[in-house]
GROMACS .gro file of C-alpha atoms in nm:
model
  377
    1MET     CA    1 -10.866   6.187  -8.477
    2THR     CA    2 -10.839   6.125  -8.113
    3ASN     CA    3 -10.536   6.112  -7.895
    4SER     CA    4 -10.509   5.814  -7.674
    5THR     CA    5 -10.272   5.751  -7.397
    6GLU     CA    6 -10.191   5.425  -7.231
    7THR     CA    7 -10.196   5.415  -6.861
    8GLY     CA    8 -10.041   5.159  -6.642
    9PRO     CA    9  -9.853   5.114  -6.322
   10ILE     CA   10  -9.579   5.368  -6.275
   11GLU     CA   11  -9.251   5.208  -6.188
   12THR     CA   12  -9.076   5.369  -5.894
   13GLU     CA   13  -8.733   5.298  -5.770
   14GLN     CA   14  -8.765   5.069  -5.473
   15PRO     CA   15  -8.529   5.135  -5.183
   16SER     CA   16  -8.253   4.881  -5.159
   17ARG     CA   17  -8.235   4.628  -4.879
   18LEU     CA   18  -7.937   4.813  -4.731
   19SER     CA   19  -8.126   5.145  -4.738
   20ARG     CA   20  -8.421   4.990  -4.557
   21TRP     CA   21  -8.185   4.838  -4.299
   22LEU     CA   22  -8.017   5.175  -4.243
   23ALA     CA   23  -8.355   5.342  -4.196
   24ARG     CA   24  -8.454   5.089  -3.933
   25SER     CA   25  -8.113   5.120  -3.770
   26ARG     CA   26  -8.170   5.489  -3.695
   27MET     CA   27  -8.442   5.379  -3.452
   28VAL     CA   28  -8.293   5.054  -3.320
   29LEU     CA   29  -7.920   5.122  -3.291
   30PRO     CA   30  -7.931   5.403  -3.029
   31ILE     CA   31  -8.123   5.197  -2.773
   32SER     CA   32  -7.911   4.888  -2.856
   33PHE     CA   33  -7.590   5.083  -2.801
   34PHE     CA   34  -7.731   5.228  -2.479
   35ILE     CA   35  -7.820   4.889  -2.330
   36GLY     CA   36  -7.507   4.719  -2.457
   37GLY     CA   37  -7.276   4.998  -2.339
   38PHE     CA   38  -7.436   5.010  -1.995
   39VAL     CA   39  -7.407   4.632  -1.947
   40TRP     CA   40  -7.046   4.638  -2.070
   41ASP     CA   41  -6.954   4.917  -1.825
   42ALA     CA   42  -7.127   4.738  -1.539
   43ILE     CA   43  -6.926   4.421  -1.609
   44THR     CA   44  -6.585   4.575  -1.682
   45ILE     CA   45  -6.577   4.840  -1.409
   46GLY     CA   46  -6.642   4.577  -1.143
   47LYS     CA   47  -6.676   4.645  -0.772
   48LYS     CA   48  -6.402   4.905  -0.745
   49VAL     CA   49  -6.254   5.201  -0.929
   50ALA     CA   50  -5.928   5.112  -1.106
   51LEU     CA   51  -5.656   5.340  -1.240
   52SER     CA   52  -5.708   5.190  -1.587
   53ASP     CA   53  -6.072   5.307  -1.576
   54MET     CA   54  -5.958   5.662  -1.506
   55ALA     CA   55  -5.716   5.648  -1.802
   56ILE     CA   56  -5.991   5.529  -2.040
   57PHE     CA   57  -6.226   5.806  -1.925
   58ALA     CA   58  -5.947   6.061  -1.974
   59GLY     CA   59  -5.912   5.939  -2.333
   60TYR     CA   60  -6.285   5.990  -2.391
   61LEU     CA   61  -6.262   6.344  -2.255
   62LEU     CA   62  -5.961   6.424  -2.473
   63LEU     CA   63  -6.136   6.304  -2.788
   64ALA     CA   64  -6.450   6.502  -2.695
   65ALA     CA   65  -6.237   6.813  -2.638
   66LEU     CA   66  -6.075   6.780  -2.982
   67LEU     CA   67  -6.412   6.738  -3.152
   68MET     CA   68  -6.567   7.035  -2.973
   69TYR     CA   69  -6.267   7.252  -3.054
   70GLN     CA   70  -6.307   7.170  -3.424
   71LEU     CA   71  -6.685   7.210  -3.424
   72ALA     CA   72  -6.647   7.564  -3.291
   73GLU     CA   73  -6.495   7.653  -3.631
   74PRO     CA   74  -6.765   7.675  -3.906
   75SER     CA   75  -6.528   7.538  -4.172
   76SER     CA   76  -6.357   7.293  -3.945
   77SER     CA   77  -6.131   7.012  -4.055
   78VAL     CA   78  -6.375   6.765  -3.898
   79ARG     CA   79  -6.645   6.858  -4.148
   80ARG     CA   80  -6.403   6.872  -4.441
   81MET     CA   81  -6.279   6.526  -4.355
   82GLY     CA   82  -6.637   6.398  -4.346
   83GLU     CA   83  -6.711   6.554  -4.681
   84ARG     CA   84  -6.406   6.390  -4.838
   85LEU     CA   85  -6.506   6.056  -4.687
   86LEU     CA   86  -6.859   6.074  -4.825
   87SER     CA   87  -6.748   6.210  -5.163
   88TRP     CA   88  -6.724   5.848  -5.272
   89GLN     CA   89  -7.037   5.813  -5.481
   90TRP     CA   90  -7.130   5.461  -5.376
   91LEU     CA   91  -7.103   5.544  -5.006
   92GLN     CA   92  -7.295   5.868  -5.042
   93SER     CA   93  -7.582   5.689  -5.214
   94LYS     CA   94  -7.606   5.432  -4.934
   95LEU     CA   95  -7.589   5.690  -4.656
   96SER     CA   96  -7.801   5.956  -4.822
   97ARG     CA   97  -8.033   5.964  -4.523
   98TRP     CA   98  -7.744   6.047  -4.287
   99THR     CA   99  -7.592   6.387  -4.362
  100VAL     CA  100  -7.222   6.464  -4.348
  101GLN     CA  101  -7.266   6.718  -4.068
  102ASP     CA  102  -7.425   6.466  -3.832
  103TRP     CA  103  -7.143   6.227  -3.757
  104PRO     CA  104  -6.929   6.451  -3.529
  105TYR     CA  105  -7.234   6.506  -3.307
  106TRP     CA  106  -7.307   6.133  -3.300
  107ILE     CA  107  -6.952   6.072  -3.179
  108LEU     CA  108  -6.995   6.337  -2.908
  109GLN     CA  109  -7.325   6.180  -2.804
  110PHE     CA  110  -7.154   5.840  -2.783
  111LEU     CA  111  -6.859   5.976  -2.582
  112PHE     CA  112  -7.074   6.162  -2.331
  113GLY     CA  113  -7.310   5.866  -2.308
  114SER     CA  114  -7.019   5.635  -2.230
  115LEU     CA  115  -6.883   5.875  -1.968
  116LEU     CA  116  -7.224   5.920  -1.804
  117SER     CA  117  -7.280   5.545  -1.803
  118ALA     CA  118  -6.947   5.480  -1.631
  119LEU     CA  119  -6.990   5.768  -1.384
  120PHE     CA  120  -7.343   5.652  -1.300
  121ILE     CA  121  -7.212   5.303  -1.221
  122LEU     CA  122  -6.924   5.439  -1.014
  123TYR     CA  123  -7.149   5.668  -0.812
  124PHE     CA  124  -7.408   5.391  -0.781
  125LYS     CA  125  -7.142   5.168  -0.624
  126SER     CA  126  -7.022   5.448  -0.395
  127SER     CA  127  -7.373   5.555  -0.285
  128SER     CA  128  -7.510   5.363   0.012
  129TYR     CA  129  -7.746   5.606   0.184
  130GLY     CA  130  -8.041   5.832   0.110
  131LEU     CA  131  -7.891   6.170   0.022
  132ALA     CA  132  -7.622   6.022  -0.203
  133TRP     CA  133  -7.888   5.857  -0.417
  134VAL     CA  134  -8.008   6.203  -0.528
  135VAL     CA  135  -7.690   6.278  -0.725
  136THR     CA  136  -7.684   5.920  -0.857
  137LEU     CA  137  -8.045   5.960  -0.974
  138VAL     CA  138  -7.959   6.285  -1.154
  139LEU     CA  139  -7.676   6.107  -1.339
  140GLY     CA  140  -7.916   5.826  -1.428
  141VAL     CA  141  -8.169   6.074  -1.571
  142LEU     CA  142  -7.896   6.245  -1.776
  143LEU     CA  143  -7.777   5.907  -1.900
  144VAL     CA  144  -8.123   5.818  -2.034
  145ALA     CA  145  -8.193   6.170  -2.163
  146ASN     CA  146  -7.866   6.168  -2.357
  147GLU     CA  147  -8.010   5.901  -2.588
  148PHE     CA  148  -8.285   6.142  -2.698
  149MET     CA  149  -8.078   6.460  -2.738
  150GLU     CA  150  -7.924   6.389  -3.077
  151GLY     CA  151  -8.055   6.713  -3.228
  152GLU     CA  152  -7.967   6.920  -2.922
  153TYR     CA  153  -7.595   6.853  -2.963
  154ARG     CA  154  -7.587   7.105  -3.250
  155ARG     CA  155  -7.631   7.366  -2.980
  156LEU     CA  156  -7.282   7.379  -2.843
  157SER     CA  157  -7.408   7.513  -2.509
  158LEU     CA  158  -7.525   7.158  -2.427
  159CYS     CA  159  -7.188   7.018  -2.538
  160TRP     CA  160  -6.996   7.254  -2.310
  161SER     CA  161  -7.226   7.171  -2.017
  162MET     CA  162  -7.192   6.796  -2.068
  163PHE     CA  163  -6.816   6.824  -2.114
  164GLY     CA  164  -6.785   7.040  -1.802
  165LEU     CA  165  -6.991   6.800  -1.589
  166CYS     CA  166  -6.796   6.492  -1.703
  167THR     CA  167  -6.461   6.668  -1.660
  168ILE     CA  168  -6.549   6.783  -1.307
  169LEU     CA  169  -6.666   6.437  -1.200
  170TRP     CA  170  -6.355   6.278  -1.354
  171CYS     CA  171  -6.134   6.519  -1.158
  172ASN     CA  172  -6.328   6.434  -0.840
  173PHE     CA  173  -6.224   6.070  -0.887
  174ALA     CA  174  -5.871   6.142  -1.014
  175PHE     CA  175  -5.750   6.364  -0.729
  176PRO     CA  176  -5.774   6.093  -0.458
  177PHE     CA  177  -5.571   5.863  -0.685
  178LEU     CA  178  -5.304   6.129  -0.736
  179PHE     CA  179  -5.279   6.260  -0.380
  180GLY     CA  180  -5.380   5.953  -0.178
  181SER     CA  181  -5.642   6.145   0.020
  182VAL     CA  182  -6.018   6.200   0.026
  183HIS     CA  183  -5.997   6.528   0.216
  184ALA     CA  184  -6.277   6.770   0.132
  185ALA     CA  185  -6.024   7.025   0.001
  186TRP     CA  186  -5.937   6.796  -0.289
  187PHE     CA  187  -6.301   6.776  -0.393
  188TYR     CA  188  -6.340   7.153  -0.407
  189LEU     CA  189  -6.008   7.199  -0.589
  190SER     CA  190  -6.086   6.926  -0.841
  191THR     CA  191  -6.431   7.076  -0.906
  192VAL     CA  192  -6.281   7.420  -0.976
  193LEU     CA  193  -6.012   7.261  -1.194
  194GLY     CA  194  -6.267   7.071  -1.404
  195ALA     CA  195  -6.469   7.388  -1.465
  196THR     CA  196  -6.153   7.586  -1.541
  197VAL     CA  197  -6.030   7.332  -1.798
  198THR     CA  198  -6.366   7.358  -1.976
  199TYR     CA  199  -6.355   7.739  -1.965
  200VAL     CA  200  -5.998   7.752  -2.106
  201LEU     CA  201  -6.094   7.517  -2.391
  202TYR     CA  202  -6.395   7.738  -2.465
  203GLN     CA  203  -6.181   8.053  -2.467
  204ARG     CA  204  -5.921   7.900  -2.698
  205ALA     CA  205  -6.175   7.767  -2.946
  206PRO     CA  206  -6.175   7.948  -3.285
  207HIS     CA  207  -6.520   8.091  -3.215
  208HIS     CA  208  -6.701   8.123  -2.882
  209ALA     CA  209  -7.001   7.922  -2.999
  210GLY     CA  210  -7.251   7.837  -2.726
  211ARG     CA  211  -7.260   7.950  -2.365
  212ILE     CA  212  -7.009   7.857  -2.097
  213TRP     CA  213  -7.178   7.996  -1.785
  214PRO     CA  214  -7.385   7.677  -1.717
  215VAL     CA  215  -7.056   7.499  -1.639
  216TRP     CA  216  -6.991   7.734  -1.346
  217VAL     CA  217  -7.347   7.677  -1.224
  218ILE     CA  218  -7.290   7.301  -1.235
  219ALA     CA  219  -6.966   7.341  -1.040
  220GLY     CA  220  -7.140   7.554  -0.775
  221LEU     CA  221  -7.427   7.307  -0.737
  222LEU     CA  222  -7.186   7.014  -0.698
  223MET     CA  223  -6.994   7.196  -0.424
  224LEU     CA  224  -7.320   7.276  -0.243
  225ALA     CA  225  -7.428   6.912  -0.275
  226TYR     CA  226  -7.094   6.797  -0.133
  227ARG     CA  227  -7.131   7.039   0.155
  228ALA     CA  228  -7.476   6.890   0.224
  229ASP     CA  229  -7.325   6.536   0.228
  230MET     CA  230  -7.513   6.442  -0.090
  231ILE     CA  231  -7.199   6.327  -0.273
  232PRO     CA  232  -7.013   6.020  -0.143
  233PRO     CA  233  -6.636   6.048  -0.084
  234VAL     CA  234  -6.534   5.885  -0.412
  235PRO     CA  235  -6.349   5.664  -0.491
  236LEU     CA  236  -6.421   5.492  -0.156
  237VAL     CA  237  -6.671   5.211  -0.209
  238LYS     CA  238  -6.861   5.026   0.061
  239GLN     CA  239  -6.807   4.651   0.031
  240ALA     CA  240  -6.987   4.535   0.347
  241VAL     CA  241  -7.135   4.663   0.673
  242VAL     CA  242  -7.248   4.410   0.935
  243ILE     CA  243  -7.393   4.465   1.284
  244ALA     CA  244  -7.324   4.158   1.500
  245TYR     CA  245  -7.336   4.031   1.857
  246ASP     CA  246  -6.969   3.940   1.857
  247LEU     CA  247  -6.669   3.913   1.628
  248GLU     CA  248  -6.378   3.673   1.614
  249LYS     CA  249  -6.074   3.705   1.389
  250SER     CA  250  -5.929   3.385   1.239
  251PRO     CA  251  -5.692   3.292   0.954
  252GLU     CA  252  -6.000   3.236   0.735
  253GLY     CA  253  -6.141   3.584   0.804
  254TYR     CA  254  -6.379   3.744   1.051
  255TRP     CA  255  -6.650   3.528   1.210
  256MET     CA  256  -6.957   3.709   1.342
  257THR     CA  257  -7.274   3.604   1.523
  258VAL     CA  258  -7.580   3.774   1.380
  259GLU     CA  259  -7.955   3.758   1.423
  260LYS     CA  260  -8.124   3.546   1.155
  261SER     CA  261  -8.337   3.736   0.907
  262PRO     CA  262  -8.711   3.655   0.881
  263TRP     CA  263  -8.806   3.389   0.627
  264TRP     CA  264  -8.962   3.644   0.392
  265GLN     CA  265  -8.634   3.840   0.365
  266PHE     CA  266  -8.485   3.568   0.146
  267TRP     CA  267  -8.226   3.803  -0.005
  268ARG     CA  268  -8.032   3.850   0.319
  269VAL     CA  269  -7.887   3.637   0.598
  270ASP     CA  270  -7.884   3.873   0.894
  271SER     CA  271  -8.163   4.076   1.054
  272ASP     CA  272  -8.162   4.442   1.152
  273HIS     CA  273  -8.331   4.376   1.487
  274PHE     CA  274  -8.131   4.268   1.793
  275TYR     CA  275  -8.230   4.127   2.130
  276LEU     CA  276  -7.974   4.228   2.393
  277GLN     CA  277  -7.924   4.156   2.757
  278GLN     CA  278  -7.854   4.447   2.986
  279GLY     CA  279  -7.498   4.572   2.924
  280GLN     CA  280  -7.437   4.344   2.624
  281LYS     CA  281  -7.234   4.494   2.336
  282LEU     CA  282  -7.287   4.511   1.961
  283VAL     CA  283  -7.011   4.517   1.699
  284CYS     CA  284  -7.009   4.715   1.373
  285PHE     CA  285  -6.788   4.556   1.107
  286SER     CA  286  -6.716   4.746   0.784
  287ALA     CA  287  -6.515   4.674   0.469
  288VAL     CA  288  -6.444   4.976   0.246
  289PHE     CA  289  -6.249   4.970  -0.079
  290ALA     CA  290  -5.988   5.240  -0.137
  291PRO     CA  291  -5.733   5.254  -0.421
  292GLN     CA  292  -5.367   5.171  -0.371
  293GLY     CA  293  -5.176   5.447  -0.189
  294LEU     CA  294  -5.480   5.613  -0.032
  295HIS     CA  295  -5.472   5.668   0.344
  296THR     CA  296  -5.750   5.813   0.556
  297LYS     CA  297  -5.935   5.764   0.883
  298LEU     CA  298  -6.277   5.605   0.910
  299LEU     CA  299  -6.528   5.688   1.182
  300HIS     CA  300  -6.815   5.473   1.308
  301ASP     CA  301  -7.069   5.725   1.434
  302TRP     CA  302  -7.308   5.534   1.663
  303GLN     CA  303  -7.634   5.728   1.678
  304LYS     CA  304  -7.969   5.680   1.852
  305LYS     CA  305  -8.299   5.835   1.757
  306VAL     CA  306  -8.425   6.055   2.041
  307LYS     CA  307  -8.755   6.239   1.993
  308GLY     CA  308  -8.728   6.205   1.617
  309GLU     CA  309  -8.368   6.330   1.598
  310TRP     CA  310  -8.051   6.127   1.550
  311VAL     CA  311  -7.808   6.192   1.836
  312SER     CA  312  -7.442   6.081   1.829
  313VAL     CA  313  -7.356   5.861   2.127
  314SER     CA  314  -6.997   5.762   2.044
  315MET     CA  315  -6.764   5.801   1.748
  316PRO     CA  316  -6.472   5.554   1.753
  317GLY     CA  317  -6.249   5.528   1.448
  318PHE     CA  318  -5.950   5.359   1.288
  319SER     CA  319  -5.703   5.422   1.005
  320LEU     CA  320  -5.767   5.291   0.653
  321THR     CA  321  -5.501   5.190   0.399
  322GLY     CA  322  -5.609   5.135   0.039
  323GLY     CA  323  -5.518   4.858  -0.200
  324ARG     CA  324  -5.710   4.551  -0.078
  325ASP     CA  325  -5.953   4.429  -0.348
  326SER     CA  326  -6.222   4.316  -0.104
  327GLY     CA  327  -6.191   4.633   0.103
  328TYR     CA  328  -6.006   4.742   0.414
  329ARG     CA  329  -6.172   4.574   0.713
  330GLY     CA  330  -6.221   4.728   1.055
  331TYR     CA  331  -6.467   4.722   1.341
  332THR     CA  332  -6.584   4.911   1.649
  333TYR     CA  333  -6.822   4.816   1.927
  334LYS     CA  334  -7.072   4.978   2.162
  335THR     CA  335  -7.185   4.862   2.506
  336ASN     CA  336  -7.484   4.954   2.719
  337LEU     CA  337  -7.719   5.013   2.428
  338THR     CA  338  -8.073   5.103   2.527
  339ALA     CA  339  -8.391   4.992   2.357
  340GLY     CA  340  -8.491   5.188   2.048
  341GLU     CA  341  -8.378   5.277   1.697
  342TRP     CA  342  -8.007   5.297   1.625
  343ARG     CA  343  -7.778   5.347   1.328
  344VAL     CA  344  -7.408   5.358   1.247
  345ARG     CA  345  -7.277   5.608   0.994
  346ILE     CA  346  -6.945   5.510   0.836
  347GLN     CA  347  -6.771   5.840   0.761
  348THR     CA  348  -6.436   5.988   0.669
  349ALA     CA  349  -6.244   6.217   0.905
  350THR     CA  350  -6.404   6.517   0.728
  351ARG     CA  351  -6.750   6.368   0.801
  352GLN     CA  352  -6.839   6.261   0.446
  353THR     CA  353  -7.071   5.960   0.467
  354ILE     CA  354  -6.978   5.633   0.298
  355ALA     CA  355  -7.263   5.416   0.428
  356VAL     CA  356  -7.541   5.408   0.688
  357ASN     CA  357  -7.667   5.094   0.862
  358ALA     CA  358  -7.984   5.124   1.069
  359PHE     CA  359  -8.110   4.868   1.323
  360SER     CA  360  -8.332   4.839   1.629
  361VAL     CA  361  -8.262   4.709   1.979
  362THR     CA  362  -8.489   4.530   2.225
  363ILE     CA  363  -8.369   4.458   2.579
  364ASN     CA  364  -8.445   4.094   2.661
  365ASN     CA  365  -8.262   3.906   2.937
  366GLN     CA  366  -8.349   3.569   2.783
  367SER     CA  367  -8.152   3.517   2.461
  368ASP     CA  368  -8.251   3.253   2.205
  369PRO     CA  369  -7.946   3.093   2.034
  370GLN     CA  370  -8.175   2.928   1.778
  371ARG     CA  371  -8.249   3.268   1.629
  372ARG     CA  372  -7.881   3.339   1.565
  373THR     CA  373  -7.627   3.220   1.308
  374ARG     CA  374  -7.258   3.256   1.232
  375ILE     CA  375  -7.129   3.422   0.918
  376ARG     CA  376  -6.778   3.483   0.785
  377TYR     CA  377  -6.638   3.773   0.590
   0.00000   0.00000   0.00000
């Protein structure tokens, strides 16, 4: 008598269509949210910093603070709430690949990603010269890296550092709105306040999970960067800087005569090279946005390169009053320019740079009107 067994294909439970979609979503959704959120921020924030933007960012920070406070407690209400939510059998079976403990960290990653995206755009709009791009580039790197740090958020040290950085940068923007000034003292005070708020939240958390000292390092580095003129005087935003032969004010705006750009520079109208007669003047026109209620003084630092070094030749200025959507407009002029490389640094009274416009001058007693054009701002 022999035993025989029948063999055949073994039936296995095939994953449902929803399960397969969820599995693919883990790879697709993060990059989709990143691109969509960045485009949305770029459209909604616009060309200036609004008080409503600051209120929305404050709401993000408050929600992040509440989550981090709860996550510092091993048996926190956040996790219990998630467990109750996923106790529904049908939902648990569909989301079996996504554990209950993950969702608070996903929310934190989303909040910090949204804050970094908005801050990157705001600093990008405020940065108009070389050194300021360094800080903007760092924010851009953090923005991209945030999309790949899902697992790292379980280490609360990273959460405290991200929260501290975003809080400090938010305070840097908020203080000028509150006090109507971009004086350097407000930047230092707002930086210390942002780090202190993070430290107090850490101290009051149920358990001191993670490390808080990186927040103080971030605050120190930001103050050093500001001292080195690597951080623009937010929330001032350059709207336009034009170097022109002359300027005329009319009811329609400011009319300026500029040198035509070469044909291959199709993206611009005016050139950065000027042909002057002896003693002829040049005008620097600038439009800088400032929020309603902010008052400061702007300087036009006319500099010439001498033996490889930029030397200030004159520094006229004028008062700025915030509130105009297209920027507060003002101008200065310089006569008796000599041939060579020149630039104008638009700065605040505390010498924080808003924008730099470089140009070159050639002395030529025979001007060519055909090479010039009129523009209006």
